[in-house]
Coordinates of C-alpha atoms in Angstrom, one line a residue:
X1190 CA 0.3 0.2 0.0
X1191 CA 2.4 2.0 1.0
X1192 CA 4.7 1.2 -2.6
X1193 CA 1.3 2.7 -4.8
X1194 CA 0.5 5.7 -3.4
X1195 CA 3.9 6.8 -3.0
X1196 CA 3.9 5.3 -7.2
X1197 CA 0.4 7.9 -7.7
X1198 CA 1.7 10.7 -5.5
X1199 CA 4.5 11.3 -8.2
X1200 CA 2.3 9.9 -10.7
X1201 CA 0.1 13.6 -10.5
X1202 CA 2.5 15.5 -8.3
X1203 CA 3.0 18.6 -11.1
X1204 CA 5.2 21.3 -10.8
X1205 CA 3.5 24.4 -10.3
X1206 CA 1.9 22.1 -7.4
X1207 CA 5.5 21.6 -5.8
X1208 CA 5.5 25.9 -6.1
X1209 CA 2.4 26.5 -4.7
X1210 CA 3.9 24.3 -2.0
X1211 CA 7.4 26.1 -2.2
X1212 CA 7.1 28.9 0.3
X1213 CA 3.7 28.8 1.6
X1214 CA 4.9 28.9 5.2
X1215 CA 6.1 32.8 3.8
X1216 CA 1.7 33.4 3.7
X1217 CA 0.5 33.8 6.2
X1218 CA 0.8 37.2 7.7
X1219 CA 0.5 38.4 3.7
X1220 CA -3.1 36.9 4.5
X1221 CA -6.8 37.7 5.1
X1222 CA -7.7 34.9 6.4
X1223 CA -6.1 31.4 6.7
X1224 CA -9.3 28.6 5.6
X1225 CA -7.9 24.3 6.1
X1226 CA -9.0 21.4 4.9
X1227 CA -7.7 18.1 5.8
X1228 CA -7.5 14.6 5.1
X1229 CA -7.3 11.1 6.0
X1230 CA -8.1 7.4 4.4
X1231 CA -11.4 8.1 2.9
X1232 CA -12.3 8.6 -0.3
X1233 CA -15.9 10.1 0.3
X1234 CA -15.2 12.4 2.5
X1235 CA -12.9 15.5 3.5
X1236 CA -12.2 14.5 7.2
X1237 CA -12.4 19.3 8.0
X1238 CA -12.9 22.0 5.2
X1239 CA -14.7 25.0 5.6
X1240 CA -18.4 26.3 4.5
X1241 CA -17.5 30.1 4.4
X1242 CA -15.3 32.2 3.9
X1243 CA -15.1 36.5 3.5
X1244 CA -13.7 37.5 0.6
X1245 CA -9.6 38.6 0.3
X1246 CA -6.5 37.7 -0.2
X1247 CA -6.6 34.3 2.1
X1248 CA -4.2 31.4 3.1
X1249 CA -5.6 28.0 1.7
X1250 CA -4.0 25.2 4.0
X1251 CA -4.5 21.4 2.7
X1252 CA -2.9 18.9 5.6
X1253 CA -3.1 15.5 4.1
X1254 CA -0.7 14.2 6.5
X1255 CA -0.6 11.5 9.1
X1256 CA -1.6 14.2 11.7
X1257 CA -4.6 14.4 10.8
X1258 CA -5.3 11.6 10.4
X1259 CA -3.8 9.9 7.4
X1260 CA -2.0 6.1 8.6
X1261 CA -2.3 4.1 4.5
X1262 CA -0.4 7.1 2.8
X1263 CA -3.2 7.6 0.4
X1264 CA -2.5 10.5 -2.3
X1265 CA -5.7 13.1 -2.1
X1266 CA -6.4 16.7 -4.1
X1267 CA -7.8 20.4 -3.2
X1268 CA -8.9 21.3 -6.5
X1269 CA -11.4 24.3 -7.2
X1270 CA -13.9 23.3 -10.1
X1271 CA -13.2 26.1 -12.3
X1272 CA -16.0 24.7 -14.9
X1273 CA -18.7 23.7 -13.9
X1274 CA -21.8 26.3 -14.2
X1275 CA -23.0 27.5 -10.9
X1276 CA -20.1 29.0 -9.0
X1277 CA -16.7 31.8 -9.4
X1278 CA -13.8 30.0 -12.3
X1279 CA -11.3 32.6 -10.7
X1280 CA -9.1 30.4 -8.3
X1281 CA -7.5 27.8 -9.8
X1282 CA -6.4 26.0 -7.0
X1283 CA -4.8 22.0 -7.3
X1284 CA -2.7 20.4 -4.3
X1285 CA -1.5 17.3 -4.1
X1286 CA -0.5 15.7 -1.2
X1287 CA 0.4 13.1 0.1
X1288 CA 1.9 12.0 3.8
X1289 CA 4.7 10.7 2.1
X1290 CA 5.6 14.1 -0.3
X1291 CA 8.3 16.7 0.3
X1292 CA 6.4 18.7 3.0
X1293 CA 5.0 15.9 4.7
X1294 CA 1.9 15.8 3.3
X1295 CA 0.7 20.0 4.5
X1296 CA 0.2 22.5 1.6
X1297 CA 0.1 26.3 2.1
X1298 CA -1.4 28.2 -1.4
X1299 CA -2.9 32.2 -1.8
X1300 CA -5.6 33.0 -3.1
X1301 CA -8.0 35.9 -4.1
X1302 CA -11.5 34.4 -3.4
X1303 CA -14.8 36.4 -4.8
X1304 CA -18.1 36.8 -3.3
X1305 CA -19.8 34.1 -4.5
X1306 CA -20.4 29.7 -4.1
X1307 CA -16.9 27.9 -4.9
X1308 CA -17.3 24.2 -5.5
X1309 CA -13.7 22.1 -4.8
X1310 CA -12.7 17.8 -4.6
X1311 CA -10.4 15.6 -4.8
X1312 CA -9.3 14.9 -8.4
X1313 CA -8.2 10.9 -8.0
X1314 CA -9.8 8.4 -9.6
X1315 CA -12.3 7.2 -7.7
X1316 CA -12.8 9.6 -5.1
X1317 CA -15.6 11.4 -4.8
X1318 CA -14.7 14.0 -1.6
X1319 CA -16.9 16.9 -2.5
X1320 CA -18.3 20.8 -0.9
X1321 CA -18.9 24.2 -1.6
X1322 CA -17.8 27.7 0.0
X1323 CA -19.9 30.3 0.5
X1324 CA -17.5 32.8 0.0
X1325 CA -19.7 36.4 1.4
X1326 CA -18.4 39.9 0.4
X1327 CA -15.6 41.3 2.4
X1328 CA -17.2 43.8 4.8
X1329 CA -20.9 43.5 4.4
X1330 CA -20.7 45.8 2.3
X1331 CA -24.1 43.3 -0.2
X1332 CA -26.1 42.3 2.2
X1333 CA -28.9 42.7 -0.6
X1334 CA -30.3 39.9 -2.2
X1335 CA -31.1 40.2 -5.8
X1336 CA -34.1 41.1 -8.2
X1337 CA -35.3 38.1 -9.8
X1338 CA -38.7 37.2 -11.5
X1339 CA -40.4 35.4 -13.7
X1340 CA -42.4 35.1 -17.1
X1341 CA -44.8 32.8 -18.4
X1342 CA -45.2 32.8 -22.6
X1343 CA -47.2 30.2 -25.4
X1344 CA -50.2 30.3 -27.1
X1345 CA -53.5 30.5 -24.8
X1346 CA -57.5 29.4 -25.2
X1347 CA -60.1 31.5 -24.8
X1348 CA -59.8 29.9 -20.4
X1349 CA -56.3 31.2 -20.2
X1350 CA -55.3 28.1 -20.4
X1351 CA -51.4 27.1 -22.3
X1352 CA -52.3 25.8 -25.6
X1353 CA -49.8 22.2 -26.0
X1354 CA -47.0 24.2 -24.2
X1355 CA -46.2 26.8 -21.6
X1356 CA -42.2 28.7 -21.1
X1357 CA -40.7 30.3 -18.2
X1358 CA -38.7 32.5 -18.7
X1359 CA -35.9 33.5 -15.2
X1360 CA -34.4 36.2 -14.9
X1361 CA -33.2 37.3 -11.9
X1362 CA -30.6 40.9 -11.4
X1363 CA -27.8 42.0 -9.1
X1364 CA -27.0 45.8 -8.8
X1365 CA -23.8 45.7 -6.5
X1366 CA -21.9 42.0 -6.1
X1367 CA -23.4 40.7 -9.3
X1368 CA -25.7 37.1 -10.0
X1369 CA -24.0 35.0 -9.5
X1370 CA -26.3 31.4 -9.8
X1371 CA -30.3 30.9 -10.8
X1372 CA -32.5 28.2 -10.2
X1373 CA -36.0 26.7 -10.5
X1374 CA -37.5 24.0 -9.9
X1375 CA -41.1 22.2 -11.5
X1376 CA -43.5 21.2 -9.8
X1377 CA -42.0 20.3 -6.7
X1378 CA -38.9 19.2 -7.5
X1379 CA -35.4 19.3 -6.5
X1380 CA -34.4 23.2 -6.9
X1381 CA -31.8 22.4 -10.5
X1382 CA -28.8 25.5 -12.4
X1383 CA -31.4 27.6 -14.1
X1384 CA -30.1 28.5 -17.8
X1385 CA -32.3 28.8 -20.6
X1386 CA -35.8 28.9 -20.7
X1387 CA -38.2 25.8 -19.5
X1388 CA -40.0 24.0 -21.6
X1389 CA -43.1 22.7 -20.2
X1390 CA -45.4 20.6 -22.6
X1391 CA -47.2 18.4 -19.7
X1392 CA -51.2 18.9 -19.1
X1393 CA -52.2 20.0 -16.0
X1394 CA -51.5 22.5 -13.8
X1395 CA -47.7 23.4 -12.4
X1396 CA -45.7 25.7 -11.2
X1397 CA -42.5 26.3 -11.2
X1398 CA -40.3 28.1 -8.4
X1399 CA -36.8 30.0 -8.4
X1400 CA -34.2 32.0 -7.0
X1401 CA -31.9 33.8 -8.1
X1402 CA -27.8 34.0 -5.5
X1403 CA -25.4 36.8 -5.6
X1404 CA -21.6 36.4 -5.1
X1405 CA -22.2 38.1 -2.2
X1406 CA -23.9 34.6 -0.8
X1407 CA -26.9 36.7 -0.8
X1408 CA -29.9 34.6 -1.2
X1409 CA -33.6 35.8 -3.2
X1410 CA -36.8 34.4 -2.0
X1411 CA -38.5 32.1 -3.0
X1412 CA -41.1 33.6 -6.3
X1413 CA -43.1 31.4 -8.3
X1414 CA -45.6 30.9 -11.5
X1415 CA -48.6 29.1 -11.8
X1416 CA -50.3 28.0 -14.7
X1417 CA -52.2 25.2 -16.0
X1418 CA -51.3 23.6 -20.2
X1419 CA -54.0 22.7 -22.2
X1420 CA -53.8 19.8 -24.5
X1421 CA -53.6 20.5 -28.3
X1422 CA -56.3 19.4 -29.9
X1423 CA -57.2 16.3 -30.5
X1424 CA -57.0 16.2 -34.9
X1425 CA -53.4 17.0 -35.2
X1426 CA -52.1 12.8 -35.4
X1427 CA -48.7 14.1 -37.7
X1428 CA -45.4 13.9 -36.4
X1429 CA -43.1 17.2 -36.6
X1430 CA -40.7 17.0 -40.2
X1431 CA -37.2 18.0 -38.6
X1432 CA -33.8 17.3 -40.1
X1433 CA -30.8 18.6 -40.0
X1434 CA -27.5 20.0 -41.6
X1435 CA -23.7 20.4 -40.6
X1436 CA -21.3 22.7 -41.7
X1437 CA -17.9 23.7 -41.9
X1438 CA -14.4 23.5 -43.3
X1439 CA -13.9 19.7 -45.1
X1440 CA -10.9 18.4 -46.2
X1441 CA -10.3 17.2 -50.4
X1442 CA -10.8 13.8 -49.0
X1443 CA -14.8 15.2 -47.7
X1444 CA -13.6 15.1 -43.6
X1445 CA -13.8 17.8 -42.1
X1446 CA -10.4 19.1 -41.4
X1447 CA -11.9 21.8 -38.0
X1448 CA -14.8 21.2 -35.9
X1449 CA -18.1 20.3 -37.6
X1450 CA -21.0 21.8 -36.4
X1451 CA -24.9 20.1 -36.6
X1452 CA -28.1 22.6 -37.2
X1453 CA -31.2 20.6 -36.3
X1454 CA -33.9 22.5 -38.5
X1455 CA -37.6 21.0 -37.3
X1456 CA -41.0 22.4 -38.0
X1457 CA -45.5 20.9 -37.6
X1458 CA -47.8 22.2 -39.2
X1459 CA -50.8 21.3 -36.8
X1460 CA -50.4 22.4 -32.8
X1461 CA -46.3 23.8 -33.2
X1462 CA -43.6 22.3 -32.2
X1463 CA -43.3 21.6 -28.8
X1464 CA -39.5 20.2 -27.9
X1465 CA -36.6 18.9 -30.2
X1466 CA -34.0 16.3 -29.4
X1467 CA -30.3 15.2 -30.8
X1468 CA -27.9 12.7 -29.3
X1469 CA -24.1 12.7 -31.0
X1470 CA -23.2 8.9 -30.5
X1471 CA -25.5 6.4 -28.8
X1472 CA -25.3 8.8 -26.0
X1473 CA -28.7 9.6 -24.0
X1474 CA -31.6 12.1 -26.2
X1475 CA -30.9 15.4 -25.0
X1476 CA -32.2 18.6 -26.2
X1477 CA -31.7 20.0 -28.4
X1478 CA -31.3 24.3 -28.2
X1479 CA -29.0 26.0 -30.0
X1480 CA -26.6 24.0 -32.7
X1481 CA -24.0 20.9 -31.5
X1482 CA -20.2 22.0 -32.0
X1483 CA -18.4 18.6 -32.3
X1484 CA -13.9 18.8 -32.6
X1485 CA -13.2 15.5 -31.3
X1486 CA -12.0 13.8 -34.4
X1487 CA -13.1 9.6 -35.7
X1488 CA -16.4 9.0 -37.6
X1489 CA -19.8 10.8 -35.2
X1490 CA -23.7 10.0 -35.2
X1491 CA -26.2 12.4 -34.8
X1492 CA -29.7 11.8 -33.4
X1493 CA -32.4 14.4 -33.5
X1494 CA -36.1 13.9 -32.9
X1495 CA -38.8 16.2 -32.7
X1496 CA -42.9 16.2 -31.1
X1497 CA -45.4 18.3 -31.1
X1498 CA -47.6 20.0 -29.1
X1499 CA -50.2 17.0 -29.8
X1500 CA -47.8 14.6 -28.7
X1501 CA -46.5 13.3 -32.2
X1502 CA -42.5 12.7 -32.3
X1503 CA -41.3 12.3 -35.1
X1504 CA -39.1 9.5 -36.6
X1505 CA -35.8 9.0 -35.5
X1506 CA -33.2 11.4 -38.2
X1507 CA -29.4 10.8 -38.2
X1508 CA -26.1 12.4 -40.6
X1509 CA -23.1 11.0 -40.0
X1510 CA -19.6 12.7 -40.9
X1511 CA -16.1 12.2 -39.9
X1512 CA -13.5 14.7 -38.1
X1513 CA -10.1 14.4 -39.3
X1514 CA -7.2 14.2 -36.7
X1515 CA -5.3 17.1 -36.5
X1516 CA -2.7 17.8 -39.0
X1517 CA 0.3 17.4 -36.5
X1518 CA -0.5 13.9 -36.3
X1519 CA 0.1 11.3 -39.0
X1520 CA -1.3 8.5 -38.9
X1521 CA -0.4 7.6 -42.9
X1522 CA 1.7 4.3 -42.9
X1523 CA 5.6 4.1 -44.5
X1524 CA 5.5 3.1 -48.2
X1525 CA 8.0 -0.2 -48.5
X1526 CA 9.5 -2.6 -51.8
X1527 CA 11.8 -4.7 -52.5
X1528 CA 14.6 -5.2 -55.4
X1529 CA 17.1 -7.6 -56.7
X1530 CA 20.5 -6.2 -57.6
X1531 CA 23.6 -8.7 -59.5
X1532 CA 25.2 -9.7 -62.8
X1533 CA 21.6 -11.7 -63.7
X1534 CA 23.3 -13.1 -67.0
X1535 CA 25.9 -14.4 -65.2
X1536 CA 24.0 -16.1 -62.9
X1537 CA 22.1 -17.4 -64.9
X1538 CA 25.2 -19.3 -67.2
X1539 CA 26.2 -20.6 -64.3
X1540 CA 29.5 -18.4 -64.0
X1541 CA 31.5 -18.8 -61.3
X1542 CA 34.8 -18.4 -60.0
X1543 CA 37.3 -21.4 -61.8
X1544 CA 34.9 -22.4 -64.2
X1545 CA 34.8 -22.5 -67.8
X1546 CA 31.9 -22.9 -70.2
X1547 CA 32.2 -26.5 -72.1
X1548 CA 34.3 -28.1 -70.2

């Protein structure tokens, strides 16, 4: 176990992590606050972690040592998420730590935290350690939550019900620290990140709740909108027409030299289009909202379909295309040939050293 852990530590320890650890103990004097994470032998949770902080210069401490309870030499990381929507992405922390590294598992780095939420996790394969750090504005200057509202759009009948489907659009603003995230919950479900208008096409009464959080950590009061979706006229039994086109720069052999963009178009002359979906390379179908950009080299197939407000779903169509490997990558095998050299006439006549003809 010790040998394996030491090997993994060497594999994951990057030059940036080494540089971050050098001279760390000098940072306490410069930082406004010190936040400490600790780890032990668990692969599912940090032993301890802060949940709140104040914006400003901060010393981040990650202790994955024998003193913190790591008795197996297990390597962990403290990595700040820089891609998931709804979180701050302005701090790049990636500390790789093992009780057997040069620092004995105790590392410190300095960061400038801004108001909002940060997500952190352990990047070691198989580890499930993660959490959130909520940062409020320094000095408590922003104590006002965002303003958030929602509107419902769609075709209405004489009773005010939405025919076939309704679309809920949520808007939020914050004049101080700015909006960090917007969330919504449909019909009592858990809150989810709001990133695009929500389409509801199931007949019946519905309620959408919504809220927003600013970068200082202030959460708005919960708002809600209620509406009813009525079934579309029963006379529509024809599914939508849907098609897709692929665009991009092509090579002479028809492959795409770079990213390929797939655009899906759907129309319905009956009740109207309710949803459009796509599935790339046998992945599950997902909502189509914008053209799909594919940049991974190799052969690809994108399936597509559409559903109208009467519930009719079109047969799945598909487009296939290939993206060429980057020009710097040599994928062509060498050409090889063979030849025979020498005095062919002499060999054919049996002439050799010391031999005569006709003797």
